Short mmCIF file of C-alpha atoms in Angstrom, two decimals:
data_model
loop_
_atom_site.label_atom_id
_atom_site.label_comp_id
_atom_site.label_asym_id
_atom_site.label_seq_id
_atom_site.Cartn_x
_atom_site.Cartn_y
_atom_site.Cartn_z
CA MET A 23 120.19 63.52 96.93
CA SER A 24 121.51 65.56 99.95
CA LEU A 25 121.02 63.95 103.84
CA ALA A 26 118.82 66.71 104.69
CA MET A 27 115.98 65.71 102.36
CA GLU A 28 116.81 62.22 103.36
CA LEU A 29 116.23 62.66 106.75
CA GLN A 30 112.70 64.56 106.00
CA LYS A 31 112.30 62.28 103.61
CA ASN A 32 111.87 60.06 106.61
CA GLY A 33 110.34 61.33 108.93
CA GLN A 34 107.15 62.06 106.27
CA ALA A 35 107.31 57.80 105.56
CA GLU A 36 107.21 57.68 108.90
CA ASN A 37 104.21 59.61 109.73
CA LEU A 38 102.66 57.78 106.65
CA GLY A 39 103.36 54.59 108.28
CA GLU A 40 101.83 55.17 112.15
CA ASP A 41 99.00 56.81 110.02
CA VAL A 42 98.75 53.23 107.48
CA ARG A 43 98.95 51.08 111.35
CA THR A 44 96.02 53.20 113.10
CA GLU A 45 93.79 52.77 110.22
CA ASP A 46 95.17 48.60 110.30
CA SER A 47 94.33 48.82 114.21
CA GLY A 48 90.52 49.42 113.71
CA PRO A 49 88.92 53.60 114.70
CA ALA A 50 91.10 54.78 117.07
CA THR A 51 89.96 55.79 121.01
CA PRO A 52 90.22 58.92 122.44
CA ASP A 53 93.19 58.53 124.99
CA GLN A 54 94.90 56.68 122.13
CA LYS A 55 94.41 59.76 120.03
CA ARG A 56 95.49 62.33 122.49
CA GLY A 57 98.64 59.85 123.18
CA ASN A 58 99.37 59.93 119.08
CA ASP A 59 99.48 63.63 119.50
CA GLN A 60 101.64 63.56 122.71
CA GLN A 61 104.45 61.74 120.58
CA GLY A 62 104.27 63.68 117.68
CA GLY A 63 104.60 67.28 119.78
CA GLY A 64 101.48 67.64 119.62
CA ARG A 65 101.06 68.51 115.90
CA ALA A 66 98.06 66.42 113.66
CA ARG A 67 99.46 64.61 110.49
CA GLY A 68 98.30 65.43 106.52
CA PRO A 69 97.43 68.13 104.25
CA LEU A 70 95.12 71.09 105.00
CA ARG A 71 91.77 70.65 104.52
CA LEU A 72 89.16 73.14 104.68
CA SER A 73 85.82 71.39 102.98
CA GLY A 74 83.09 69.13 104.94
CA SER A 75 83.17 69.15 108.85
CA ARG A 76 86.43 71.37 109.75
CA LEU A 77 84.40 74.54 107.78
CA GLY A 78 80.89 75.38 110.04
CA VAL A 79 78.55 77.88 108.76
CA ILE A 80 79.99 81.04 110.77
CA GLU A 81 83.03 79.86 108.28
CA ILE A 82 81.68 79.70 104.86
CA LEU A 83 79.97 82.85 105.86
CA ALA A 84 83.74 84.13 106.54
CA PHE A 85 84.50 83.18 103.59
CA ALA A 86 82.15 84.38 101.23
CA VAL A 87 81.68 88.54 103.27
CA LEU A 88 85.91 88.67 101.95
CA ALA A 89 85.15 86.96 98.96
CA LEU A 90 82.18 90.02 97.86
CA ALA A 91 84.62 93.02 99.47
CA VAL A 92 87.52 91.52 97.40
CA LEU A 93 84.21 91.38 94.47
CA ALA A 94 84.04 95.04 94.92
CA ALA A 95 87.16 96.48 95.02
CA PHE A 96 88.23 94.39 91.41
CA TRP A 97 84.41 94.84 89.81
CA PRO A 98 82.35 97.75 91.42
CA SER A 99 80.08 97.80 87.70
CA LEU A 100 79.17 94.04 88.86
CA LEU A 101 77.38 95.66 92.01
CA THR A 102 76.52 98.36 91.55
CA GLY A 103 75.94 101.07 88.53
CA VAL A 104 75.39 104.25 89.71
CA ASP A 105 78.37 107.04 90.12
CA PRO A 106 79.70 106.99 93.35
CA LEU A 107 80.05 110.86 92.96
CA THR A 108 77.98 112.45 91.09
CA GLY A 109 75.42 114.16 94.18
CA ASP A 110 71.10 114.62 93.39
CA PRO A 111 70.66 117.50 95.37
CA VAL A 112 66.88 116.93 95.35
CA ASN A 113 67.36 112.97 96.47
CA ARG A 114 70.09 114.43 99.39
CA LEU A 115 69.20 112.28 103.12
CA LEU A 116 66.90 109.87 101.57
CA PRO A 117 66.70 106.95 104.24
CA PRO A 118 66.77 103.16 102.81
CA SER A 119 64.57 102.13 100.12
CA LEU A 120 64.57 100.23 96.93
CA ASP A 121 66.10 102.49 94.58
CA HIS A 122 68.82 103.61 97.46
CA ILE A 123 69.24 100.20 99.37
CA PHE A 124 71.82 101.97 101.80
CA GLY A 125 70.11 105.41 101.48
CA THR A 126 71.93 109.08 99.98
CA ASP A 127 73.80 111.46 101.72
CA HIS A 128 74.16 114.68 102.22
CA LEU A 129 74.75 116.60 98.87
CA GLY A 130 71.80 113.03 97.53
CA ARG A 131 75.44 110.61 96.60
CA ASP A 132 73.79 106.78 96.86
CA VAL A 133 76.25 105.45 100.31
CA PHE A 134 76.09 101.99 98.53
CA SER A 135 77.80 103.13 95.46
CA ARG A 136 80.28 104.99 97.19
CA THR A 137 80.65 101.71 99.54
CA VAL A 138 80.97 99.99 97.27
CA HIS A 139 83.83 102.03 95.36
CA GLY A 140 85.35 103.36 98.61
CA SER A 141 86.27 98.96 98.90
CA ALA A 142 88.97 99.25 96.21
CA GLN A 143 90.85 102.53 98.20
CA THR A 144 90.45 100.85 101.48
CA LEU A 145 91.52 97.33 100.68
CA SER A 146 94.41 98.02 98.23
CA ALA A 147 95.54 100.49 101.36
CA SER A 148 95.22 97.16 103.91
CA LEU A 149 96.64 94.72 100.76
CA ALA A 150 100.29 96.51 100.51
CA ALA A 151 100.19 97.35 104.28
CA VAL A 152 100.43 93.28 104.83
CA ALA A 153 102.53 93.01 102.35
CA ILE A 154 105.37 95.56 103.70
CA GLY A 155 104.83 94.29 107.19
CA VAL A 156 105.23 90.43 105.40
CA ILE A 157 108.09 91.21 103.69
CA SER A 158 109.99 93.66 105.72
CA GLY A 159 109.06 91.12 109.17
CA VAL A 160 110.26 88.06 107.92
CA VAL A 161 112.87 89.13 105.97
CA ILE A 162 113.81 90.52 110.23
CA GLY A 163 112.55 87.43 111.56
CA LEU A 164 114.67 84.94 109.37
CA ILE A 165 117.83 86.81 109.54
CA ALA A 166 117.69 87.50 113.89
CA GLY A 167 116.47 83.85 114.68
CA PHE A 168 119.47 81.76 112.21
CA PHE A 169 121.58 84.13 112.68
CA THR A 170 122.36 84.61 116.29
CA GLY A 171 124.17 87.09 118.35
CA VAL A 172 124.98 91.52 117.08
CA LEU A 173 122.45 90.89 113.87
CA ASP A 174 119.88 89.36 116.10
CA ALA A 175 120.78 92.02 118.96
CA ILE A 176 120.46 95.00 116.14
CA PHE A 177 117.32 94.19 113.99
CA MET A 178 115.70 93.01 118.06
CA ARG A 179 115.98 95.59 119.88
CA ILE A 180 114.51 98.04 116.10
CA VAL A 181 111.38 96.28 116.72
CA ASP A 182 110.96 96.83 119.85
CA VAL A 183 111.53 100.71 119.72
CA LEU A 184 108.68 99.48 117.01
CA GLN A 185 106.29 97.53 119.19
CA ALA A 186 106.84 100.32 122.03
CA ILE A 187 104.66 103.14 120.49
CA PRO A 188 101.27 102.33 119.78
CA GLY A 189 100.16 101.14 115.98
CA LEU A 190 97.65 104.03 115.19
CA LEU A 191 100.44 106.75 116.59
CA LEU A 192 103.04 105.21 114.44
CA SER A 193 101.15 105.33 111.41
CA MET A 194 100.04 109.15 112.33
CA ALA A 195 103.93 109.86 113.00
CA VAL A 196 105.01 108.23 109.52
CA ILE A 197 101.68 109.59 107.77
CA THR A 198 103.00 113.56 109.12
CA ALA A 199 106.41 112.62 107.93
CA LEU A 200 106.02 111.42 104.50
CA GLY A 201 102.11 113.46 103.28
CA PHE A 202 98.66 111.98 103.32
CA GLY A 203 97.20 109.72 100.88
CA THR A 204 96.61 106.36 100.28
CA ILE A 205 99.70 105.31 99.54
CA ASN A 206 101.24 106.63 102.67
CA VAL A 207 98.84 105.36 104.72
CA ALA A 208 99.98 102.32 103.71
CA LEU A 209 102.96 102.30 104.03
CA ALA A 210 102.64 103.50 107.88
CA VAL A 211 100.06 100.35 108.49
CA GLY A 212 102.90 98.52 107.04
CA VAL A 213 105.47 99.18 109.81
CA ALA A 214 103.00 99.44 112.18
CA ALA A 215 102.37 95.60 111.24
CA ILE A 216 106.51 95.14 110.48
CA PRO A 217 107.04 93.91 114.85
CA SER A 218 104.37 90.86 115.22
CA PHE A 219 105.71 89.32 111.34
CA ALA A 220 109.43 89.75 112.65
CA ARG A 221 109.09 88.47 116.88
CA LEU A 222 106.41 85.21 115.45
CA THR A 223 109.23 84.36 112.35
CA ARG A 224 112.10 84.27 114.70
CA ALA A 225 110.78 82.92 116.92
CA GLU A 226 109.82 79.56 114.33
CA VAL A 227 113.39 80.40 113.14
CA ILE A 228 115.10 79.17 116.85
CA ARG A 229 112.40 76.51 116.88
CA TRP A 230 113.53 74.13 113.57
CA ARG A 231 117.36 75.61 113.07
CA SER A 232 118.40 73.13 115.79
CA ALA A 233 116.82 70.61 113.82
CA GLU A 234 118.01 67.27 112.56
CA PHE A 235 117.58 67.84 109.09
CA VAL A 236 118.26 72.09 109.30
CA ARG A 237 122.04 70.67 110.43
CA ALA A 238 122.35 68.07 107.69
CA ALA A 239 121.54 70.97 105.58
CA ARG A 240 124.74 73.11 106.87
CA ALA A 241 126.47 69.63 107.17
CA ASP A 242 126.15 68.99 103.65
CA GLY A 243 127.53 72.85 102.94
CA LEU A 244 124.22 74.48 102.29
CA SER A 245 125.38 78.13 102.00
CA ALA A 246 122.90 79.74 104.78
CA LEU A 247 120.90 81.16 102.15
CA SER A 248 119.55 77.88 100.65
CA VAL A 249 119.28 76.45 104.57
CA LEU A 250 116.73 79.12 105.51
CA ALA A 251 115.09 79.44 102.16
CA ARG A 252 114.50 75.63 101.08
CA HIS A 253 114.51 73.77 105.09
CA ILE A 254 113.20 76.98 107.50
CA LEU A 255 111.09 79.03 105.88
CA PRO A 256 108.38 76.28 104.97
CA GLN A 257 108.43 74.93 108.43
CA VAL A 258 107.12 78.86 109.17
CA ARG A 259 105.04 79.73 106.18
CA GLY A 260 101.97 77.51 108.49
CA PRO A 261 102.33 80.40 111.57
CA ILE A 262 103.02 83.05 109.24
CA GLY A 263 99.50 82.47 106.68
CA ALA A 264 97.71 83.09 110.15
CA LEU A 265 98.75 86.51 111.05
CA VAL A 266 98.69 87.60 107.47
CA ALA A 267 95.11 87.08 107.69
CA LEU A 268 94.61 88.50 111.40
CA GLU A 269 96.93 91.49 109.79
CA PHE A 270 94.49 92.15 107.13
CA GLY A 271 91.46 92.74 109.41
CA SER A 272 93.62 94.85 111.98
CA ALA A 273 95.22 97.12 108.86
CA VAL A 274 91.41 97.25 107.14
CA LEU A 275 90.78 99.01 110.74
CA ALA A 276 93.62 100.86 110.75
CA VAL A 277 93.42 101.98 107.65
CA SER A 278 89.61 102.84 108.19
CA ALA A 279 91.26 104.66 111.06
CA LEU A 280 93.87 107.28 109.68
CA SER A 281 90.99 107.89 107.08
CA PHE A 282 88.09 108.19 109.34
CA LEU A 283 91.05 111.28 110.75
CA GLY A 284 91.35 112.49 107.52
CA PHE A 285 94.60 110.86 106.39
CA GLY A 286 94.13 108.45 103.70
CA ALA A 287 92.94 109.85 100.17
CA PRO A 288 90.83 113.59 100.17
CA PRO A 289 87.12 114.09 99.62
CA PRO A 290 85.24 113.19 97.01
CA GLN A 291 87.31 110.21 96.56
CA PRO A 292 84.43 106.85 98.90
CA GLU A 293 86.96 104.95 101.68
CA TRP A 294 85.29 103.35 104.58
CA GLY A 295 86.76 105.84 107.24
CA LEU A 296 85.99 108.71 105.18
CA LEU A 297 82.04 107.75 104.76
CA VAL A 298 81.24 106.83 108.37
CA SER A 299 83.63 110.64 109.66
CA GLU A 300 80.98 112.69 106.75
CA GLY A 301 78.32 111.26 108.33
CA ARG A 302 78.99 111.61 111.80
CA ASP A 303 77.44 115.12 111.99
CA PHE A 304 74.01 113.50 110.51
CA LEU A 305 73.40 111.47 113.53
CA ALA A 306 70.60 112.32 114.17
CA ALA A 307 68.70 112.73 111.04
CA ALA A 308 70.35 110.49 108.38
CA TRP A 309 72.36 107.35 110.91
CA TRP A 310 72.42 105.47 107.90
CA MET A 311 75.16 107.49 106.47
CA THR A 312 77.13 106.26 109.36
CA THR A 313 75.54 102.64 110.28
CA PHE A 314 76.02 100.86 106.63
CA PRO A 315 79.39 101.74 106.48
CA GLY A 316 80.34 100.92 109.51
CA LEU A 317 78.89 97.60 109.65
CA VAL A 318 80.83 96.64 106.24
CA VAL A 319 84.43 97.34 108.30
CA ALA A 320 82.81 95.57 110.88
CA ALA A 321 81.74 92.47 108.84
CA VAL A 322 85.45 92.43 106.69
CA VAL A 323 87.34 92.96 110.45
CA LEU A 324 85.52 89.85 111.63
CA ALA A 325 85.38 87.43 109.12
CA ALA A 326 89.62 88.39 108.43
CA ASN A 327 89.97 87.54 111.95
CA ARG A 328 87.45 84.49 111.49
CA ILE A 329 89.45 83.34 108.10
CA SER A 330 92.38 83.09 111.41
CA HIS A 331 91.21 81.77 113.53
CA VAL A 332 90.65 78.47 110.42
CA PHE A 333 94.45 78.13 109.99
CA ASN A 334 95.53 79.82 114.01
CA SER A 335 95.14 75.84 115.03
CA GLU A 336 98.89 73.01 114.62
CA LYS A 337 96.22 70.22 113.36
CA GLU A 338 95.53 73.23 110.70
CA PHE A 339 99.22 74.14 109.18
CA ARG A 340 100.85 70.98 110.35
#
């Protein structure tokens, strides 16, 4: 067994011993808890718990909103059986009712059905954008943080250039170069998300690369790639996971904004941003065309941000 693994196990055993001693000595006072946190670098020990008192009503509601959005994206027929592309001129601009809970649009199409089916376009583009940002940003951050010097300077100057351009403007520039469509929108938003993941990963790698178990792994003769994959990457996946949830909400908002501007899927394909754009000319006569799709976008973004808040603390992912 390598020295690095022994050091990691010894650290875990010490943490377990401290926890047992705390339990034997009775419930800790607030001052003792603060002292334990200071000795442990402010990190709480133990696995992530997402049940019981740790989750409040708002967090449960946030998970429910995202679960419902995913359900609408993958199984829209479970929520509605109405064709989102077929309109009925007789039923145009009908207000919300039991038959059409989101009302109908200017062509007589059911707004609820279009919102449900539009979730597939928006969420798939958002997930693809986050995946592009995670993969590219983490690779850049790992290399830049572990191999300092020329590689760090080159990669981080590229990240600085990307970060200097506003995300929406950078996405529009990429789309202009590649063309319109949902795939290009996902690629554009993903490129704009790379700097956030790269900077976070680099900071965490710099934090852990001088740790004792990392130095021991290098002394054991492990390659740089093995050290990054086996010893450093597991330490940074917590912060990255929190950022993924946050960036997913930002990606939903960016994809919807680009679709609103006409860069996404062409009509009559439903997309959340496109639905808001189609209803802006009918705000006075049919407010529901814009209001309900906009509320769905806001609910998903707020839910993703709240879930990110659950994971975005040292106590949750250490």
